[in-house]
Coordinates of N, CA, C and O in Angstrom, one line a residue:
M254 N -100.9 -45.9 18.1 CA -100.1 -45.0 18.9 C -100.8 -43.6 19.2 O -100.7 -43.1 20.2
E255 N -101.6 -43.2 18.2 CA -102.3 -41.9 18.4 C -103.3 -42.0 19.6 O -103.4 -41.0 20.4
W256 N -103.9 -43.2 19.8 CA -104.9 -43.3 20.9 C -104.1 -43.2 22.2 O -104.7 -42.7 23.2
K257 N -102.9 -43.6 22.3 CA -102.1 -43.6 23.5 C -101.8 -42.1 23.9 O -101.8 -41.7 25.0
I258 N -101.5 -41.3 22.8 CA -101.3 -39.9 23.1 C -102.6 -39.2 23.6 O -102.6 -38.5 24.6
L259 N -103.7 -39.5 23.0 CA -105.0 -39.0 23.5 C -105.3 -39.5 24.9 O -105.7 -38.8 25.7
A260 N -105.0 -40.8 25.1 CA -105.2 -41.4 26.5 C -104.4 -40.6 27.5 O -104.9 -40.3 28.6
C261 N -103.1 -40.4 27.2 CA -102.3 -39.6 28.2 C -102.9 -38.2 28.5 O -102.9 -37.8 29.6
T262 N -103.3 -37.6 27.4 CA -103.8 -36.2 27.6 C -105.1 -36.3 28.4 O -105.3 -35.5 29.4
L263 N -106.0 -37.2 28.1 CA -107.2 -37.3 28.9 C -107.0 -37.8 30.3 O -107.5 -37.2 31.2
L264 N -106.1 -38.8 30.4 CA -105.9 -39.3 31.8 C -105.3 -38.3 32.7 O -105.6 -38.2 33.9
L265 N -104.4 -37.4 32.2 CA -103.8 -36.4 33.0 C -104.9 -35.4 33.5 O -104.7 -34.8 34.5
S266 N -106.0 -35.2 32.7 CA -107.0 -34.3 33.1 C -108.0 -34.9 34.1 O -108.9 -34.2 34.6
L267 N -107.9 -36.2 34.3 CA -108.9 -36.9 35.1 C -108.3 -37.1 36.5 O -107.1 -37.4 36.7
S268 N -109.1 -36.9 37.5 CA -108.7 -37.3 38.9 C -109.2 -38.7 39.2 O -110.1 -39.2 38.5
T269 N -108.8 -39.3 40.3 CA -109.3 -40.6 40.7 C -110.8 -40.5 40.9 O -111.5 -41.4 40.6
T270 N -111.2 -39.4 41.4 CA -112.6 -39.2 41.7 C -113.4 -39.2 40.4 O -114.5 -39.8 40.3
A271 N -112.8 -38.7 39.3 CA -113.6 -38.7 38.0 C -113.8 -40.1 37.6 O -114.8 -40.5 37.0
W272 N -112.8 -41.0 37.8 CA -112.9 -42.4 37.4 C -114.0 -43.1 38.3 O -114.7 -43.9 37.8
A273 N -113.9 -42.8 39.6 CA -114.9 -43.4 40.5 C -116.3 -43.0 40.2 O -117.2 -43.8 40.3
Q274 N -116.5 -41.7 39.8 CA -117.8 -41.2 39.4 C -117.9 -41.2 37.9 O -117.6 -40.1 37.3
V275 N -118.2 -42.3 37.3 CA -118.2 -42.4 35.8 C -119.1 -41.4 35.2 O -120.3 -41.4 35.6
P276 N -118.7 -40.6 34.3 CA -119.6 -39.6 33.7 C -120.6 -40.3 32.8 O -120.5 -41.4 32.4
E277 N -121.7 -39.5 32.5 CA -122.8 -40.0 31.7 C -122.2 -40.4 30.3 O -121.3 -39.8 29.8
A278 N -122.7 -41.5 29.8 CA -122.2 -42.1 28.6 C -122.3 -41.2 27.4 O -121.4 -41.2 26.5
D279 N -123.4 -40.3 27.4 CA -123.6 -39.4 26.3 C -122.8 -38.1 26.4 O -122.7 -37.4 25.4
S280 N -122.2 -37.9 27.5 CA -121.4 -36.7 27.7 C -120.1 -36.8 26.9 O -119.6 -37.9 26.5
E281 N -119.4 -35.6 26.6 CA -118.2 -35.6 25.9 C -117.1 -36.5 26.6 O -116.4 -37.3 26.0
L282 N -117.0 -36.3 27.9 CA -116.0 -37.0 28.7 C -116.4 -38.5 28.7 O -115.5 -39.3 28.6
G283 N -117.6 -38.8 28.8 CA -118.1 -40.2 28.8 C -117.7 -40.9 27.5 O -117.2 -42.0 27.4
Q284 N -117.9 -40.2 26.4 CA -117.6 -40.7 25.1 C -116.1 -40.9 24.9 O -115.6 -41.9 24.3
E285 N -115.3 -39.9 25.4 CA -113.8 -40.1 25.3 C -113.4 -41.3 26.1 O -112.5 -42.0 25.7
M286 N -114.0 -41.5 27.3 CA -113.6 -42.6 28.2 C -113.9 -43.9 27.5 O -113.2 -44.9 27.5
Q287 N -115.1 -44.0 26.9 CA -115.5 -45.2 26.1 C -114.5 -45.5 25.0 O -114.2 -46.7 24.8
T288 N -114.1 -44.5 24.3 CA -113.1 -44.7 23.2 C -111.8 -45.2 23.8 O -111.2 -46.1 23.2
L289 N -111.3 -44.6 24.9 CA -110.1 -45.1 25.5 C -110.2 -46.5 25.9 O -109.3 -47.3 25.6
V290 N -111.3 -46.9 26.5 CA -111.5 -48.3 27.0 C -111.6 -49.2 25.8 O -110.9 -50.3 25.8
K291 N -112.3 -48.9 24.8 CA -112.4 -49.7 23.6 C -111.1 -50.0 23.0 O -110.7 -51.1 22.6
N292 N -110.3 -48.9 22.8 CA -109.0 -49.0 22.2 C -108.1 -49.9 23.1 O -107.3 -50.6 22.5
Y293 N -108.2 -49.7 24.4 CA -107.3 -50.5 25.3 C -107.6 -52.0 25.1 O -106.8 -52.8 25.0
V294 N -108.9 -52.3 25.1 CA -109.4 -53.7 25.0 C -108.9 -54.3 23.6 O -108.5 -55.4 23.5
A295 N -109.1 -53.4 22.6 CA -108.6 -53.9 21.2 C -107.1 -54.2 21.2 O -106.7 -55.1 20.5
E296 N -106.4 -53.4 21.9 CA -104.9 -53.5 21.8 C -104.4 -54.6 22.8 O -103.3 -55.2 22.6
H297 N -105.2 -55.0 23.8 CA -104.8 -56.0 24.7 C -105.9 -57.1 24.8 O -106.8 -57.1 25.7
P298 N -105.9 -58.0 23.8 CA -107.0 -59.0 23.8 C -107.0 -59.8 25.1 O -105.9 -60.1 25.7
G299 N -108.1 -60.2 25.5 CA -108.3 -61.0 26.8 C -108.5 -60.1 28.0 O -108.8 -60.6 29.1
I300 N -108.4 -58.8 27.8 CA -108.7 -57.9 29.0 C -110.1 -57.5 28.9 O -110.6 -57.0 27.9
S301 N -110.8 -57.6 30.0 CA -112.3 -57.2 30.0 C -112.4 -55.7 30.1 O -111.4 -55.0 30.4
I302 N -113.6 -55.3 29.8 CA -113.9 -53.8 29.9 C -113.6 -53.3 31.3 O -113.0 -52.3 31.5
D303 N -114.1 -54.1 32.3 CA -113.9 -53.6 33.7 C -112.4 -53.6 34.1 O -112.0 -52.6 34.7
E304 N -111.7 -54.5 33.6 CA -110.2 -54.5 33.9 C -109.5 -53.4 33.2 O -108.6 -52.7 33.7
A305 N -110.0 -53.1 31.9 CA -109.4 -52.0 31.2 C -109.7 -50.7 31.9 O -108.8 -49.8 32.0
I306 N -110.9 -50.5 32.4 CA -111.2 -49.3 33.2 C -110.3 -49.1 34.4 O -109.8 -48.1 34.7
N307 N -110.2 -50.3 35.1 CA -109.3 -50.2 36.3 C -107.9 -49.9 35.9 O -107.2 -49.1 36.6
R308 N -107.4 -50.6 34.9 CA -106.0 -50.3 34.5 C -105.8 -48.8 34.1 O -104.7 -48.3 34.5
L309 N -106.7 -48.3 33.4 CA -106.5 -46.9 33.0 C -106.6 -46.0 34.2 O -105.9 -45.0 34.3
A310 N -107.5 -46.3 35.2 CA -107.5 -45.5 36.4 C -106.2 -45.6 37.1 O -105.7 -44.6 37.6
V311 N -105.6 -46.8 37.3 CA -104.4 -47.0 37.9 C -103.3 -46.2 37.3 O -102.4 -45.5 37.9
Q312 N -103.3 -46.1 35.9 CA -102.3 -45.4 35.2 C -102.3 -43.9 35.6 O -101.3 -43.2 35.6
T313 N -103.5 -43.3 35.9 CA -103.5 -41.9 36.3 C -102.9 -41.8 37.7 O -102.4 -40.7 38.0
E314 N -103.0 -42.8 38.5 CA -102.6 -42.7 39.9 C -101.1 -43.0 40.1 O -100.5 -42.6 41.1
I315 N -100.4 -43.6 39.1 CA -99.0 -43.9 39.2 C -98.1 -43.0 38.5 O -96.9 -43.1 38.5
L316 N -98.7 -42.0 37.8 CA -97.8 -41.0 37.1 C -96.8 -40.3 37.9 O -95.6 -40.2 37.6
Q317 N -97.2 -39.9 39.1 CA -96.3 -39.2 40.0 C -95.2 -40.1 40.5 O -94.0 -39.8 40.6
S318 N -95.6 -41.4 40.8 CA -94.6 -42.4 41.2 C -93.6 -42.7 40.1 O -92.4 -42.9 40.4
M319 N -94.0 -42.7 38.9 CA -93.1 -42.9 37.8 C -92.1 -41.7 37.7 O -90.9 -42.0 37.4
Q320 N -92.6 -40.5 37.9 CA -91.7 -39.4 37.9 C -90.7 -39.5 39.0 O -89.5 -39.2 38.8
D321 N -91.2 -39.9 40.2 CA -90.3 -40.1 41.3 C -89.2 -41.1 41.0 O -88.0 -41.0 41.4
L322 N -89.6 -42.2 40.3 CA -88.6 -43.2 39.9 C -87.6 -42.7 38.9 O -86.4 -43.0 39.0
R323 N -88.1 -41.9 38.0 CA -87.1 -41.2 37.1 C -86.1 -40.4 37.8 O -84.9 -40.5 37.4
R324 N -86.5 -39.7 38.8 CA -85.6 -38.8 39.5 C -84.6 -39.7 40.4 O -83.4 -39.5 40.4
E325 N -85.2 -40.7 41.0 CA -84.4 -41.6 41.9 C -83.3 -42.3 41.1 O -82.1 -42.4 41.6
F326 N -83.5 -42.7 39.9 CA -82.6 -43.5 39.1 C -82.0 -42.7 37.9 O -81.6 -43.3 36.9
A327 N -82.0 -41.4 38.0 CA -81.6 -40.6 36.9 C -80.3 -40.9 36.4 O -80.0 -40.9 35.2
G328 N -79.3 -41.3 37.2 CA -78.0 -41.6 36.8 C -77.8 -42.9 36.1 O -76.8 -43.0 35.4
R329 N -78.8 -43.8 36.1 CA -78.6 -45.0 35.4 C -79.9 -45.5 34.7 O -80.0 -46.6 34.3
L330 N -80.9 -44.6 34.5 CA -82.1 -45.0 33.9 C -82.0 -45.2 32.4 O -81.6 -44.2 31.7
T331 N -82.4 -46.3 31.9 CA -82.4 -46.6 30.5 C -83.8 -46.3 29.9 O -84.0 -45.7 28.9
E332 N -84.8 -46.9 30.6 CA -86.2 -46.7 30.2 C -87.1 -47.1 31.3 O -86.8 -47.9 32.1
I333 N -88.3 -46.4 31.3 CA -89.3 -46.7 32.2 C -90.6 -46.8 31.5 O -90.9 -46.0 30.6
S334 N -91.4 -47.8 31.7 CA -92.6 -48.0 31.0 C -93.7 -48.8 31.8 O -93.3 -49.4 32.8
I335 N -94.9 -48.7 31.3 CA -96.0 -49.5 31.9 C -96.2 -50.7 31.0 O -96.4 -50.6 29.8
Q336 N -96.0 -51.9 31.5 CA -96.2 -53.2 30.8 C -97.5 -53.8 31.1 O -98.0 -53.8 32.2
P337 N -98.2 -54.4 30.0 CA -99.5 -54.9 30.2 C -99.6 -56.4 30.7 O -100.6 -56.8 31.1
A338 N -98.5 -57.1 30.6 CA -98.5 -58.5 30.9 C -97.3 -59.0 31.7 O -96.2 -58.4 31.5
P339 N -97.4 -60.0 32.5 CA -98.6 -60.8 32.8 C -99.7 -60.1 33.5 O -100.8 -60.5 33.5
D340 N -99.3 -59.0 34.2 CA -100.2 -58.1 34.8 C -99.7 -56.7 34.5 O -98.6 -56.5 34.0
Q341 N -100.5 -55.7 34.7 CA -100.0 -54.3 34.5 C -99.0 -54.0 35.6 O -99.3 -54.1 36.8
H342 N -97.8 -53.6 35.1 CA -96.7 -53.3 36.1 C -95.8 -52.2 35.5 O -95.8 -52.0 34.3
I343 N -95.0 -51.6 36.3 CA -94.0 -50.7 35.9 C -92.7 -51.4 35.7 O -92.3 -52.1 36.6
L344 N -92.1 -51.2 34.5 CA -90.8 -51.8 34.3 C -89.7 -50.7 34.3 O -89.9 -49.8 33.5
V345 N -88.7 -50.8 35.1 CA -87.7 -49.8 35.2 C -86.4 -50.5 34.7 O -85.9 -51.4 35.4
E346 N -85.9 -50.1 33.6 CA -84.7 -50.7 33.0 C -83.5 -49.8 33.3 O -83.5 -48.6 33.1
L347 N -82.4 -50.4 33.9 CA -81.3 -49.7 34.4 C -80.0 -50.1 33.8 O -79.8 -51.3 33.5
K348 N -79.1 -49.2 33.6 CA -77.7 -49.4 33.2 C -76.9 -50.0 34.4 O -77.2 -49.7 35.5
G349 N -76.0 -51.0 34.1 CA -75.2 -51.5 35.1 C -75.8 -52.7 35.8 O -76.9 -53.1 35.5
S350 N -75.0 -53.4 36.7 CA -75.4 -54.6 37.2 C -75.8 -54.5 38.7 O -76.3 -55.5 39.3
A351 N -75.7 -53.3 39.3 CA -76.1 -53.2 40.7 C -77.6 -53.5 40.9 O -78.5 -52.8 40.2
P352 N -78.0 -54.5 41.7 CA -79.4 -54.9 41.8 C -80.2 -53.9 42.6 O -79.7 -53.2 43.5
V353 N -81.5 -53.9 42.2 CA -82.5 -53.1 43.0 C -83.7 -54.0 43.2 O -84.2 -54.7 42.3
A354 N -84.1 -54.0 44.5 CA -85.3 -54.9 44.9 C -86.6 -54.3 44.2 O -86.8 -53.1 44.2
N355 N -87.4 -55.3 43.8 CA -88.7 -54.9 43.2 C -89.5 -54.3 44.3 O -89.3 -54.5 45.5
R356 N -90.6 -53.5 43.9 CA -91.4 -52.8 44.9 C -92.9 -53.0 44.6 O -93.2 -53.5 43.5
L357 N -93.7 -52.5 45.5 CA -95.2 -52.5 45.2 C -95.7 -51.2 45.5 O -95.5 -50.6 46.6
L358 N -96.4 -50.6 44.6 CA -97.1 -49.3 44.8 C -98.6 -49.6 45.1 O -99.2 -50.4 44.3
V359 N -99.1 -49.0 46.1 CA -100.5 -49.2 46.4 C -101.2 -47.8 46.2 O -100.8 -46.8 46.7
T360 N -102.3 -47.8 45.3 CA -103.1 -46.6 45.0 C -104.5 -47.0 45.3 O -104.9 -48.1 45.5
P361 N -105.4 -45.9 45.2 CA -106.8 -46.2 45.5 C -107.5 -47.3 44.6 O -108.4 -48.0 45.0
S362 N -107.0 -47.4 43.4 CA -107.6 -48.4 42.4 C -106.9 -49.7 42.4 O -107.4 -50.6 41.8
G363 N -105.9 -49.9 43.2 CA -105.2 -51.2 43.2 C -103.7 -51.1 43.5 O -103.2 -50.0 43.7
S364 N -103.0 -52.2 43.4 CA -101.6 -52.2 43.6 C -100.9 -52.5 42.3 O -101.4 -53.2 41.4
T365 N -99.7 -52.0 42.2 CA -98.9 -52.1 40.9 C -97.5 -52.5 41.3 O -96.8 -51.8 42.1
R366 N -97.0 -53.6 40.7 CA -95.6 -54.0 40.9 C -94.7 -53.1 40.2 O -95.0 -52.6 39.1
V367 N -93.5 -52.8 40.8 CA -92.4 -52.1 40.1 C -91.3 -53.1 40.0 O -90.7 -53.6 40.9
V368 N -91.0 -53.5 38.7 CA -90.0 -54.5 38.4 C -88.7 -53.8 37.9 O -88.8 -53.0 36.9
F369 N -87.6 -54.1 38.5 CA -86.3 -53.5 38.0 C -85.5 -54.5 37.2 O -85.4 -55.7 37.6
E370 N -85.1 -54.1 36.1 CA -84.3 -54.9 35.2 C -82.9 -54.2 35.0 O -82.8 -53.2 34.3
E371 N -81.9 -54.8 35.5 CA -80.5 -54.3 35.4 C -79.8 -54.9 34.2 O -80.3 -55.8 33.6
G372 N -78.6 -54.3 33.9 CA -77.8 -54.9 32.9 C -77.8 -54.3 31.6 O -77.2 -54.8 30.6
H373 N -78.4 -53.1 31.4 CA -78.4 -52.4 30.1 C -77.1 -51.7 29.9 O -76.5 -51.3 30.9
K374 N -76.8 -51.5 28.6 CA -75.5 -50.9 28.3 C -75.5 -49.4 28.4 O -74.4 -48.8 28.6
H375 N -76.6 -48.7 28.2 CA -76.7 -47.3 28.1 C -77.8 -46.7 28.9 O -78.8 -47.4 29.1
T376 N -77.6 -45.5 29.4 CA -78.7 -44.8 30.0 C -79.5 -44.2 28.8 O -79.0 -44.2 27.6
A377 N -80.7 -43.7 29.0 CA -81.5 -43.1 27.9 C -80.7 -41.9 27.3 O -80.6 -41.7 26.1
E378 N -80.1 -41.1 28.2 CA -79.3 -39.9 27.8 C -78.2 -40.3 26.9 O -77.9 -39.7 25.9
E379 N -77.4 -41.4 27.3 CA -76.3 -41.8 26.5 C -76.8 -42.4 25.1 O -76.1 -42.1 24.1
F380 N -77.9 -43.1 25.2 CA -78.4 -43.6 23.9 C -78.8 -42.5 22.9 O -78.4 -42.5 21.8
H381 N -79.5 -41.5 23.4 CA -79.9 -40.4 22.6 C -78.7 -39.6 22.1 O -78.7 -39.1 21.0
A382 N -77.7 -39.4 23.0 CA -76.5 -38.7 22.6 C -75.8 -39.4 21.4 O -75.3 -38.8 20.5
R383 N -75.8 -40.7 21.5 CA -75.1 -41.5 20.4 C -75.9 -41.3 19.1 O -75.3 -41.2 18.0
I384 N -77.2 -41.3 19.1 CA -78.0 -41.1 17.9 C -77.7 -39.7 17.4 O -77.5 -39.5 16.2
D385 N -77.8 -38.7 18.3 CA -77.5 -37.3 17.9 C -76.2 -37.1 17.2 O -76.0 -36.4 16.2
K386 N -75.2 -37.8 17.7 CA -73.8 -37.7 17.2 C -73.7 -38.2 15.8 O -72.9 -37.7 15.0
H387 N -74.6 -39.1 15.4 CA -74.5 -39.8 14.1 C -75.7 -39.4 13.2 O -75.9 -40.1 12.2
K388 N -76.4 -38.4 13.5 CA -77.6 -38.0 12.7 C -77.2 -37.7 11.2 O -77.9 -38.2 10.3
D389 N -76.1 -37.0 11.0 CA -75.7 -36.7 9.6 C -75.4 -38.0 8.9 O -75.8 -38.1 7.7
L390 N -74.7 -38.9 9.5 CA -74.4 -40.2 8.9 C -75.7 -40.9 8.6 O -75.8 -41.5 7.5
L391 N -76.6 -41.0 9.5 CA -77.9 -41.7 9.3 C -78.6 -41.1 8.0 O -79.0 -41.9 7.2
Y392 N -78.7 -39.8 8.0 CA -79.4 -39.2 6.8 C -78.7 -39.4 5.5 O -79.4 -39.6 4.5
S393 N -77.4 -39.4 5.5 CA -76.7 -39.6 4.3 C -76.7 -41.1 3.9 O -76.7 -41.4 2.7
A394 N -76.7 -42.0 4.8 CA -76.7 -43.4 4.5 C -78.0 -44.0 4.1 O -78.1 -45.0 3.3
I395 N -79.1 -43.4 4.6 CA -80.5 -43.9 4.3 C -81.3 -42.9 3.6 O -81.9 -42.0 4.2
P396 N -81.3 -43.0 2.2 CA -82.2 -42.1 1.5 C -83.6 -42.3 1.8 O -84.1 -43.4 2.0
G397 N -84.4 -41.2 1.8 CA -85.8 -41.2 2.0 C -86.2 -41.4 3.5 O -87.3 -41.8 3.8
M398 N -85.2 -41.2 4.4 CA -85.5 -41.3 5.8 C -86.5 -40.2 6.2 O -86.3 -39.1 5.9
T399 N -87.5 -40.6 7.0 CA -88.6 -39.7 7.4 C -88.7 -39.5 8.9 O -89.3 -38.6 9.4
G400 N -88.0 -40.4 9.6 CA -88.1 -40.2 11.1 C -87.3 -41.4 11.8 O -86.8 -42.3 11.1
L401 N -87.2 -41.2 13.1 CA -86.4 -42.2 13.9 C -87.3 -42.5 15.1 O -87.9 -41.6 15.7
L402 N -87.2 -43.7 15.6 CA -87.8 -44.1 16.8 C -86.7 -44.9 17.6 O -86.3 -45.9 17.2
G403 N -86.3 -44.3 18.8 CA -85.3 -45.0 19.6 C -86.0 -45.9 20.7 O -87.0 -45.5 21.3
R404 N -85.4 -47.0 20.9 CA -85.8 -48.0 22.0 C -84.6 -48.2 22.8 O -83.9 -49.2 22.7
P405 N -84.3 -47.3 23.8 CA -83.1 -47.5 24.6 C -83.0 -48.8 25.4 O -81.9 -49.4 25.5
G406 N -84.1 -49.3 25.9 CA -84.2 -50.6 26.6 C -83.8 -51.8 25.8 O -83.4 -52.8 26.3
E407 N -84.0 -51.7 24.4 CA -83.7 -52.8 23.5 C -82.4 -52.5 22.8 O -82.0 -53.3 21.9
D408 N -81.8 -51.3 23.1 CA -80.6 -50.9 22.3 C -80.8 -51.0 20.8 O -80.0 -51.5 20.0
R409 N -82.0 -50.4 20.4 CA -82.5 -50.5 19.1 C -82.9 -49.2 18.5 O -83.6 -48.4 19.2
L410 N -82.6 -49.0 17.3 CA -83.1 -47.8 16.6 C -83.9 -48.2 15.4 O -83.5 -49.1 14.6
I411 N -85.1 -47.7 15.2 CA -86.0 -47.9 14.1 C -86.0 -46.7 13.2 O -86.2 -45.6 13.7
I412 N -85.6 -46.9 12.0 CA -85.6 -45.8 11.0 C -86.8 -45.9 10.1 O -87.0 -46.9 9.4
Y413 N -87.6 -44.8 10.0 CA -88.7 -44.8 9.1 C -88.2 -44.3 7.7 O -87.4 -43.3 7.6
I414 N -88.7 -45.0 6.7 CA -88.3 -44.5 5.3 C -89.6 -44.4 4.5 O -90.6 -45.1 4.7
E415 N -89.5 -43.6 3.5 CA -90.7 -43.4 2.5 C -90.8 -44.6 1.6 O -91.9 -45.0 1.2
G416 N -89.7 -45.3 1.3 CA -89.6 -46.4 0.4 C -90.4 -47.6 0.8 O -90.8 -47.7 2.0
N417 N -90.6 -48.5 -0.1 CA -91.3 -49.7 0.2 C -90.4 -50.8 0.7 O -89.2 -50.6 0.9
E418 N -91.0 -52.0 0.8 CA -90.2 -53.2 1.4 C -89.0 -53.5 0.5 O -87.9 -53.9 1.0
R419 N -89.2 -53.4 -0.8 CA -88.1 -53.7 -1.8 C -86.9 -52.8 -1.5 O -85.7 -53.2 -1.4
Q420 N -87.2 -51.5 -1.4 CA -86.2 -50.5 -1.1 C -85.5 -50.7 0.2 O -84.3 -50.5 0.4
A421 N -86.3 -51.1 1.2 CA -85.7 -51.4 2.5 C -84.7 -52.6 2.4 O -83.7 -52.5 3.0
E422 N -85.1 -53.6 1.6 CA -84.2 -54.7 1.4 C -82.9 -54.3 0.8 O -81.8 -54.7 1.2
E423 N -83.0 -53.3 -0.2 CA -81.8 -52.8 -0.9 C -80.9 -52.1 0.1 O -79.7 -51.9 -0.2
L424 N -81.4 -51.6 1.2 CA -80.6 -50.8 2.1 C -80.0 -51.6 3.2 O -79.4 -51.0 4.1
Q425 N -80.1 -52.9 3.2 CA -79.6 -53.7 4.3 C -78.1 -53.6 4.5 O -77.6 -53.7 5.6
A426 N -77.3 -53.5 3.4 CA -75.9 -53.4 3.6 C -75.6 -52.1 4.3 O -74.7 -52.0 5.2
A427 N -76.3 -51.0 4.0 CA -76.1 -49.7 4.7 C -76.5 -49.8 6.1 O -75.8 -49.3 7.0
V428 N -77.6 -50.5 6.4 CA -78.0 -50.7 7.8 C -76.9 -51.5 8.6 O -76.6 -51.1 9.7
E429 N -76.4 -52.5 8.0 CA -75.3 -53.3 8.7 C -74.1 -52.4 9.0 O -73.5 -52.5 10.1
R430 N -73.7 -51.5 8.1 CA -72.6 -50.6 8.4 C -72.9 -49.7 9.5 O -72.1 -49.4 10.4
L431 N -74.2 -49.2 9.5 CA -74.6 -48.2 10.6 C -74.6 -49.0 11.9 O -74.3 -48.4 13.0
E432 N -75.0 -50.2 11.9 CA -75.1 -51.0 13.2 C -73.7 -51.1 13.8 O -73.5 -50.9 15.0
R433 N -72.7 -51.3 12.9 CA -71.3 -51.4 13.4 C -70.8 -50.1 13.9 O -70.1 -50.0 14.9
E434 N -71.2 -49.0 13.2 CA -70.7 -47.7 13.6 C -71.3 -47.2 14.9 O -70.7 -46.6 15.7
L435 N -72.6 -47.4 15.0 CA -73.3 -46.9 16.2 C -73.3 -47.9 17.4 O -73.6 -47.5 18.5
G436 N -73.1 -49.2 17.1 CA -73.1 -50.2 18.2 C -74.6 -50.4 18.7 O -74.8 -50.8 19.8
L437 N -75.5 -50.3 17.7 CA -76.9 -50.5 18.1 C -77.6 -51.4 17.0 O -77.1 -51.5 15.9
S438 N -78.7 -52.1 17.4 CA -79.4 -52.8 16.4 C -80.3 -51.8 15.7 O -80.9 -51.0 16.3
I439 N -80.3 -51.9 14.4 CA -81.1 -51.0 13.5 C -82.0 -51.7 12.6 O -81.6 -52.7 12.0
S440 N -83.3 -51.3 12.5 CA -84.2 -51.8 11.5 C -84.9 -50.7 10.8 O -85.0 -49.6 11.3
L441 N -85.4 -51.0 9.6 CA -86.1 -50.0 8.8 C -87.6 -50.3 8.8 O -88.0 -51.5 8.8
R442 N -88.4 -49.3 8.9 CA -89.8 -49.4 8.8 C -90.2 -48.7 7.5 O -90.2 -47.4 7.5
P443 N -90.6 -49.4 6.5 CA -90.9 -48.8 5.2 C -92.3 -48.2 5.1 O -93.1 -48.4 6.1
N444 N -92.6 -47.5 4.1 CA -93.9 -46.9 3.8 C -94.4 -45.9 4.9 O -95.5 -45.9 5.2
M445 N -93.4 -45.1 5.4 CA -93.7 -44.2 6.4 C -93.6 -42.8 5.9 O -92.6 -42.3 5.4
A446 N -94.7 -42.0 6.0 CA -94.8 -40.6 5.5 C -93.8 -39.8 6.3 O -93.5 -40.1 7.5
R447 N -93.4 -38.7 5.7 CA -92.5 -37.8 6.4 C -93.2 -37.3 7.7 O -94.3 -37.0 7.8
S448 N -92.4 -37.3 8.8 CA -93.0 -37.0 10.1 C -91.9 -36.4 11.0 O -90.7 -36.3 10.6
R449 N -92.3 -35.9 12.2 CA -91.3 -35.4 13.1 C -90.4 -36.5 13.6 O -90.8 -37.7 13.7
I450 N -89.2 -36.2 13.9 CA -88.2 -37.1 14.5 C -88.6 -37.4 15.9 O -88.8 -36.4 16.7
S451 N -88.7 -38.6 16.3 CA -89.1 -38.9 17.7 C -88.1 -39.9 18.3 O -88.0 -41.0 17.8
L452 N -87.4 -39.5 19.3 CA -86.5 -40.4 19.9 C -86.9 -40.7 21.3 O -86.9 -40.0 22.2

């Protein structure tokens, strides 16, 4: 996850020209790019180095389009993400059943499909409001909670706890009660150090 944050920071600082004119391998920028590419290949087995470079370049080029999609579907947006398979594409998850035709974005480094998936129960805003409303209940029901990770598109909440797998098992009855109360799927991720809450 950390490399993704680094990738986003670096990619935002790069222009398409910077990708086209690959920096010297020994330069600081060249080393950072090599790290990003290696991490991408490691996380996505079967992707070649050339394809990883191209995918990362495309990601810099579609950032504005993704923001435009966020604005266009603000009233029903559940989640928007870049998916790696079967090809790299943008997935736009929407509340409600009104269909939206898929699209194709063309950028200097290639084309990217935009796939719309309707039928979700909540927008991202509604999902996070539900979590915020029940935060006190979550902290009181799950001792040793260190953080939260929300997945609006999956209608799922992951709760980080300091405890081990045995303690996570012992909390399953509390998890089931919380699932009924919140109307979400909830799972525990044990052995997680105290961290910032991220939804």
